[in-house]
Amino acid sequence: MLSACGSAEKTGGKESKDTLSVIKKRGKLVVGVKYDTNLFGYKDPSSGKVEGFDIDIAKALAKKIFGDEKKLELKEVTSKTRVQMLKNGDIDAIIATMTITPDRKKEVNFSDVYFKAGQSLLVKKGSKIKGIDDIKKGTKVLAVKGSTSVQNIKDKAPDAQVLEFENYAEAFTALKAGKGEALTTDNSILYGMADQDSNYTLVGEPFTDEPYGIALKKGDNKFTKYVNTFIKEIQDNGDYDKIKSKWIKEQ
């Protein structure tokens, strides 16, 4: 079972209006997910279907609320857009490979940890880069705007040249086009890229801890508690392990 991450904080003693009641009245749960992150949230260009680990977690939450996983609407988010979409009320929750950080906790409530990842490096097979210590001055490393990965790589390899892209699909395309020597983000996301193209592989050990949480509106402690209960339930009843083993096959 995953360890819990601190409980949600109150903001100015105010509680948001009852999100669960709003969701039930609407008749569906609206969740922000990634469309470009293979294995977690990926939209198949041929079928138009969005699938992945995060999608199945969202379905399980809809099933808990309604008894029907189909009472769910998925909206695309990126690392850059997701928090504002939550604040705007466009979505009820973010389930999108979102790392719990102190800065982000100032803007949103986080559930307990539902997935533990760690930042790593993806390179073309045969690369001289075997780990974080091989990122030297002038090495071009690709990352995604708005992700924790950008600051982490600057901290761990301050001499690297970091090139930022709008999303993971663009970053991976740039890596394959030779615009950089490595792509960095959470290993969970990189597994998905390596799964798409066997010419690329993860190297070295993860150099950060990236605990993922479900993000909810700041101050919405009632719904946060409900989501935490949901996470514990699926961990205890085996549903979580089924979802994880379906999607995540560590290399």
Coordinates of N, CA, C and O in Angstrom, one line a residue, residues 47-147:
S47 N -8.2 5.9 -33.1 CA -9.5 5.6 -32.5 C -10.2 6.7 -31.8 O -11.4 6.8 -31.6
G48 N -9.3 7.7 -31.4 CA -9.8 8.8 -30.6 C -10.1 8.5 -29.1 O -10.5 9.3 -28.3
K49 N -9.7 7.2 -28.7 CA -10.0 6.8 -27.4 C -8.8 7.2 -26.4 O -7.7 7.1 -26.8
V50 N -9.2 7.6 -25.2 CA -8.2 8.0 -24.3 C -8.1 6.9 -23.2 O -9.1 6.5 -22.6
E51 N -6.8 6.4 -23.0 CA -6.6 5.3 -22.1 C -5.4 5.5 -21.3 O -4.5 6.3 -21.6
G52 N -5.3 4.7 -20.2 CA -4.1 4.7 -19.4 C -4.4 4.5 -17.9 O -5.6 4.4 -17.5
F53 N -3.4 4.5 -17.1 CA -3.5 4.3 -15.6 C -4.3 5.4 -15.0 O -5.3 5.1 -14.2
D54 N -4.1 6.7 -15.3 CA -4.8 7.7 -14.7 C -6.3 7.7 -15.1 O -7.2 8.0 -14.4
I55 N -6.5 7.3 -16.4 CA -7.9 7.2 -16.9 C -8.7 6.1 -16.1 O -9.8 6.3 -15.7
D56 N -8.0 5.0 -15.8 CA -8.7 3.9 -15.1 C -8.9 4.3 -13.6 O -9.9 3.9 -13.0
I57 N -8.0 5.1 -13.0 CA -8.3 5.7 -11.7 C -9.5 6.6 -11.7 O -10.3 6.5 -10.8
A58 N -9.6 7.4 -12.7 CA -10.7 8.3 -12.9 C -12.0 7.5 -13.0 O -13.1 7.9 -12.4
K59 N -12.0 6.5 -13.8 CA -13.2 5.6 -14.0 C -13.6 5.0 -12.7 O -14.8 4.9 -12.4
A60 N -12.6 4.5 -11.9 CA -12.9 3.9 -10.6 C -13.5 4.9 -9.6 O -14.4 4.6 -8.8
L61 N -13.1 6.2 -9.7 CA -13.7 7.2 -8.9 C -15.1 7.5 -9.3 O -16.0 7.7 -8.4
A62 N -15.4 7.6 -10.6 CA -16.7 7.7 -11.1 C -17.6 6.6 -10.6 O -18.8 6.8 -10.3
K63 N -17.0 5.4 -10.6 CA -17.8 4.2 -10.2 C -18.2 4.3 -8.7 O -19.3 3.9 -8.3
K64 N -17.2 4.9 -7.9 CA -17.5 5.0 -6.5 C -18.6 6.0 -6.3 O -19.5 5.8 -5.5
I65 N -18.6 7.1 -7.1 CA -19.6 8.2 -6.9 C -21.0 7.7 -7.4 O -22.0 8.0 -6.7
F66 N -21.0 7.1 -8.6 CA -22.3 6.9 -9.3 C -22.6 5.4 -9.4 O -23.8 5.0 -9.8
G67 N -21.7 4.5 -9.1 CA -21.9 3.1 -9.3 C -21.8 2.8 -10.8 O -22.1 1.7 -11.3
D68 N -21.2 3.7 -11.6 CA -21.1 3.6 -13.0 C -19.9 4.3 -13.5 O -19.9 5.6 -13.5
E69 N -18.9 3.6 -14.0 CA -17.6 4.3 -14.4 C -17.8 5.1 -15.7 O -17.0 5.9 -16.0
K70 N -18.9 4.9 -16.4 CA -19.2 5.7 -17.6 C -19.7 7.1 -17.4 O -19.7 7.9 -18.3
K71 N -20.1 7.4 -16.2 CA -20.5 8.7 -15.8 C -19.3 9.6 -15.6 O -19.1 10.1 -14.5
L72 N -18.5 9.7 -16.6 CA -17.2 10.4 -16.5 C -17.0 11.2 -17.8 O -17.2 10.7 -18.9
E73 N -16.5 12.4 -17.6 CA -16.1 13.2 -18.8 C -14.6 13.5 -18.6 O -14.2 14.0 -17.5
L74 N -13.8 13.2 -19.6 CA -12.4 13.5 -19.6 C -12.1 14.8 -20.3 O -12.6 15.0 -21.5
K75 N -11.3 15.7 -19.7 CA -10.9 16.9 -20.4 C -9.4 16.9 -20.5 O -8.7 16.6 -19.5
E76 N -8.8 17.3 -21.6 CA -7.4 17.3 -21.7 C -6.8 18.5 -20.9 O -7.2 19.6 -21.0
V77 N -5.7 18.1 -20.2 CA -4.9 19.2 -19.5 C -3.5 18.9 -19.8 O -3.1 17.8 -20.3
T78 N -2.7 20.0 -19.7 CA -1.2 19.8 -19.7 C -0.6 20.3 -18.4 O -1.4 20.8 -17.5
S79 N 0.7 20.1 -18.2 CA 1.3 20.5 -17.0 C 1.1 22.0 -16.7 O 1.0 22.5 -15.6
K80 N 1.0 22.7 -17.8 CA 0.8 24.2 -17.7 C -0.6 24.7 -17.5 O -0.8 25.7 -16.8
T81 N -1.6 23.9 -18.0 CA -3.0 24.4 -18.0 C -3.8 23.8 -16.8 O -4.9 24.4 -16.5
R82 N -3.4 22.7 -16.2 CA -4.3 21.9 -15.4 C -4.7 22.7 -14.1 O -5.9 22.6 -13.8
V83 N -3.8 23.4 -13.4 CA -4.2 24.1 -12.2 C -5.2 25.2 -12.5 O -6.2 25.3 -11.8
Q84 N -5.0 26.0 -13.6 CA -6.0 27.0 -13.9 C -7.3 26.5 -14.3 O -8.4 27.1 -13.9
M85 N -7.4 25.4 -15.0 CA -8.6 24.7 -15.3 C -9.4 24.3 -14.1 O -10.6 24.4 -14.0
L86 N -8.7 23.8 -13.1 CA -9.3 23.4 -11.8 C -9.8 24.6 -11.1 O -11.0 24.6 -10.6
K87 N -9.1 25.7 -11.0 CA -9.5 26.9 -10.4 C -10.7 27.5 -11.0 O -11.6 28.1 -10.4
N88 N -10.8 27.4 -12.4 CA -11.9 28.0 -13.2 C -13.2 27.2 -13.0 O -14.2 27.6 -13.4
G89 N -13.0 25.9 -12.5 CA -14.2 25.1 -12.3 C -14.5 24.3 -13.6 O -15.6 23.7 -13.8
D90 N -13.5 24.3 -14.5 CA -13.7 23.5 -15.8 C -13.7 22.0 -15.5 O -14.2 21.2 -16.3
I91 N -13.0 21.6 -14.4 CA -12.9 20.2 -14.0 C -13.0 20.1 -12.5 O -12.8 21.0 -11.8
D92 N -13.4 18.9 -12.1 CA -13.6 18.6 -10.7 C -12.3 18.1 -10.0 O -12.2 18.3 -8.8
A93 N -11.4 17.5 -10.8 CA -10.2 17.0 -10.2 C -9.2 16.8 -11.3 O -9.5 16.8 -12.5
I94 N -7.9 16.8 -10.9 CA -6.8 16.6 -11.9 C -6.2 15.2 -11.5 O -5.8 15.0 -10.4
I95 N -6.3 14.3 -12.5 CA -5.6 13.0 -12.3 C -4.7 12.9 -13.5 O -5.0 12.4 -14.6
A96 N -3.5 13.5 -13.4 CA -2.6 13.7 -14.6 C -1.1 13.7 -14.2 O -0.5 14.7 -14.4
T97 N -0.6 12.6 -13.7 CA 0.8 12.5 -13.3 C 1.3 13.8 -12.6 O 2.4 14.3 -12.9
M98 N 0.5 14.2 -11.6 CA 0.9 15.5 -11.0 C 1.6 15.3 -9.6 O 1.0 14.7 -8.7
T99 N 2.8 15.7 -9.6 CA 3.6 15.5 -8.4 C 3.2 16.5 -7.2 O 3.0 17.7 -7.5
I100 N 3.1 15.9 -6.1 CA 2.7 16.7 -4.9 C 4.0 17.5 -4.5 O 5.0 16.9 -4.2
T101 N 3.9 18.8 -4.4 CA 5.0 19.7 -4.0 C 4.5 20.8 -3.1 O 3.3 21.1 -3.1
P102 N 5.3 21.3 -2.2 CA 4.9 22.4 -1.3 C 4.3 23.6 -2.0 O 3.3 24.2 -1.6
D103 N 4.9 24.0 -3.2 CA 4.4 25.1 -3.9 C 3.0 24.9 -4.5 O 2.1 25.7 -4.5
R104 N 2.8 23.7 -5.0 CA 1.5 23.3 -5.6 C 0.5 23.2 -4.5 O -0.7 23.5 -4.8
K105 N 0.9 22.8 -3.3 CA -0.1 22.7 -2.2 C -0.6 24.1 -1.8 O -1.7 24.2 -1.1
K106 N 0.0 25.2 -2.2 CA -0.5 26.5 -1.9 C -1.6 26.8 -2.9 O -2.4 27.7 -2.6
E107 N -1.7 26.1 -4.0 CA -2.7 26.4 -5.0 C -3.9 25.4 -5.1 O -5.0 25.7 -5.5
V108 N -3.6 24.2 -4.7 CA -4.6 23.1 -4.7 C -4.6 22.2 -3.5 O -3.6 22.3 -2.7
N109 N -5.6 21.5 -3.3 CA -5.6 20.4 -2.3 C -5.1 19.2 -3.0 O -5.5 18.9 -4.2
F110 N -4.3 18.4 -2.3 CA -3.9 17.1 -2.9 C -4.5 15.9 -2.1 O -4.6 16.0 -0.8
S111 N -4.8 14.9 -2.8 CA -5.2 13.6 -2.1 C -3.9 13.0 -1.5 O -2.8 13.5 -1.7
D112 N -4.1 11.9 -0.9 CA -2.9 11.1 -0.5 C -2.3 10.6 -1.8 O -2.9 10.6 -2.9
V113 N -1.1 10.1 -1.7 CA -0.3 9.6 -2.8 C -1.0 8.4 -3.4 O -1.4 7.5 -2.8
Y114 N -1.2 8.5 -4.8 CA -1.8 7.3 -5.5 C -0.8 6.6 -6.4 O -1.0 5.6 -7.0
F115 N 0.4 7.3 -6.6 CA 1.5 6.6 -7.4 C 2.8 7.2 -7.1 O 2.9 8.5 -7.0
K116 N 3.8 6.4 -6.9 CA 5.2 6.9 -6.6 C 6.0 6.8 -7.8 O 6.3 5.7 -8.3
A117 N 6.6 7.9 -8.3 CA 7.5 7.9 -9.4 C 8.8 8.5 -9.0 O 8.9 9.0 -7.9
G118 N 9.7 8.6 -10.0 CA 11.0 9.3 -9.8 C 11.5 9.8 -11.1 O 11.3 9.1 -12.1
Q119 N 12.1 10.9 -11.1 CA 12.6 11.5 -12.3 C 13.8 10.7 -12.9 O 14.7 10.3 -12.1
S120 N 13.8 10.5 -14.2 CA 14.9 9.8 -14.8 C 15.2 10.4 -16.2 O 14.8 11.5 -16.5
L121 N 16.0 9.7 -17.0 CA 16.4 10.2 -18.3 C 16.1 9.1 -19.3 O 16.3 7.9 -19.1
L122 N 15.7 9.6 -20.5 CA 15.4 8.8 -21.7 C 16.4 9.2 -22.7 O 16.5 10.4 -23.1
V123 N 17.1 8.2 -23.3 CA 18.1 8.5 -24.3 C 18.0 7.4 -25.5 O 17.3 6.4 -25.3
K124 N 18.6 7.7 -26.6 CA 18.6 6.8 -27.7 C 19.6 5.6 -27.3 O 20.6 5.9 -26.6
K125 N 19.2 4.4 -27.6 CA 20.1 3.3 -27.2 C 21.5 3.5 -27.8 O 21.6 3.9 -29.0
G126 N 22.5 3.2 -27.0 CA 23.9 3.4 -27.5 C 24.4 4.8 -27.1 O 25.6 5.1 -27.3
S127 N 23.6 5.6 -26.4 CA 24.1 6.9 -26.0 C 25.2 6.8 -25.0 O 25.2 5.9 -24.2
K128 N 26.1 7.8 -24.9 CA 27.1 7.9 -23.9 C 26.6 8.3 -22.6 O 27.2 8.1 -21.6
I129 N 25.4 8.8 -22.6 CA 24.7 9.2 -21.3 C 24.2 7.9 -20.6 O 23.3 7.3 -21.1
K130 N 24.7 7.6 -19.4 CA 24.3 6.4 -18.7 C 23.6 6.8 -17.4 O 23.1 5.9 -16.6
G131 N 23.5 8.1 -17.1 CA 22.9 8.5 -15.8 C 23.1 10.0 -15.7 O 23.7 10.7 -16.5
I132 N 22.5 10.6 -14.6 CA 22.5 12.0 -14.3 C 24.0 12.6 -14.3 O 24.2 13.7 -14.7
D133 N 24.9 11.8 -13.9 CA 26.3 12.3 -13.8 C 26.9 12.6 -15.2 O 28.0 13.2 -15.3
D134 N 26.3 12.0 -16.2 CA 26.9 12.2 -17.5 C 26.3 13.5 -18.2 O 26.6 13.8 -19.4
I135 N 25.4 14.2 -17.5 CA 24.9 15.4 -18.1 C 25.8 16.5 -17.8 O 25.9 17.0 -16.7
K136 N 26.6 16.9 -18.8 CA 27.7 17.9 -18.6 C 27.3 19.2 -19.2 O 26.2 19.4 -19.7
K137 N 28.3 20.1 -19.1 CA 28.1 21.5 -19.7 C 27.8 21.4 -21.2 O 28.5 20.7 -21.9
G138 N 26.7 22.0 -21.6 CA 26.3 22.0 -23.0 C 25.4 20.9 -23.4 O 24.9 20.9 -24.5
T139 N 25.3 19.9 -22.6 CA 24.4 18.8 -22.9 C 22.9 19.3 -23.0 O 22.4 20.0 -22.2
K140 N 22.3 19.0 -24.2 CA 20.9 19.5 -24.4 C 19.9 18.5 -23.8 O 19.9 17.3 -24.2
V141 N 19.2 18.9 -22.8 CA 18.2 18.1 -22.2 C 16.8 18.6 -22.4 O 16.6 19.8 -22.3
L142 N 15.9 17.8 -22.9 CA 14.5 18.2 -23.2 C 13.6 18.0 -22.0 O 13.7 16.9 -21.3
A143 N 12.7 18.9 -21.8 CA 11.7 18.8 -20.7 C 10.4 19.5 -21.1 O 10.3 20.1 -22.1
V144 N 9.4 19.4 -20.2 CA 8.1 20.0 -20.5 C 7.8 21.2 -19.6 O 8.0 21.1 -18.4
K145 N 7.3 22.3 -20.2 CA 7.0 23.5 -19.4 C 6.0 23.2 -18.3 O 5.0 22.4 -18.5
G146 N 6.2 23.8 -17.2 CA 5.2 23.7 -16.1 C 5.4 22.4 -15.2 O 4.7 22.2 -14.3
S147 N 6.4 21.5 -15.6 CA 6.6 20.3 -14.9 C 7.7 20.5 -13.8 O 8.5 21.4 -14.0

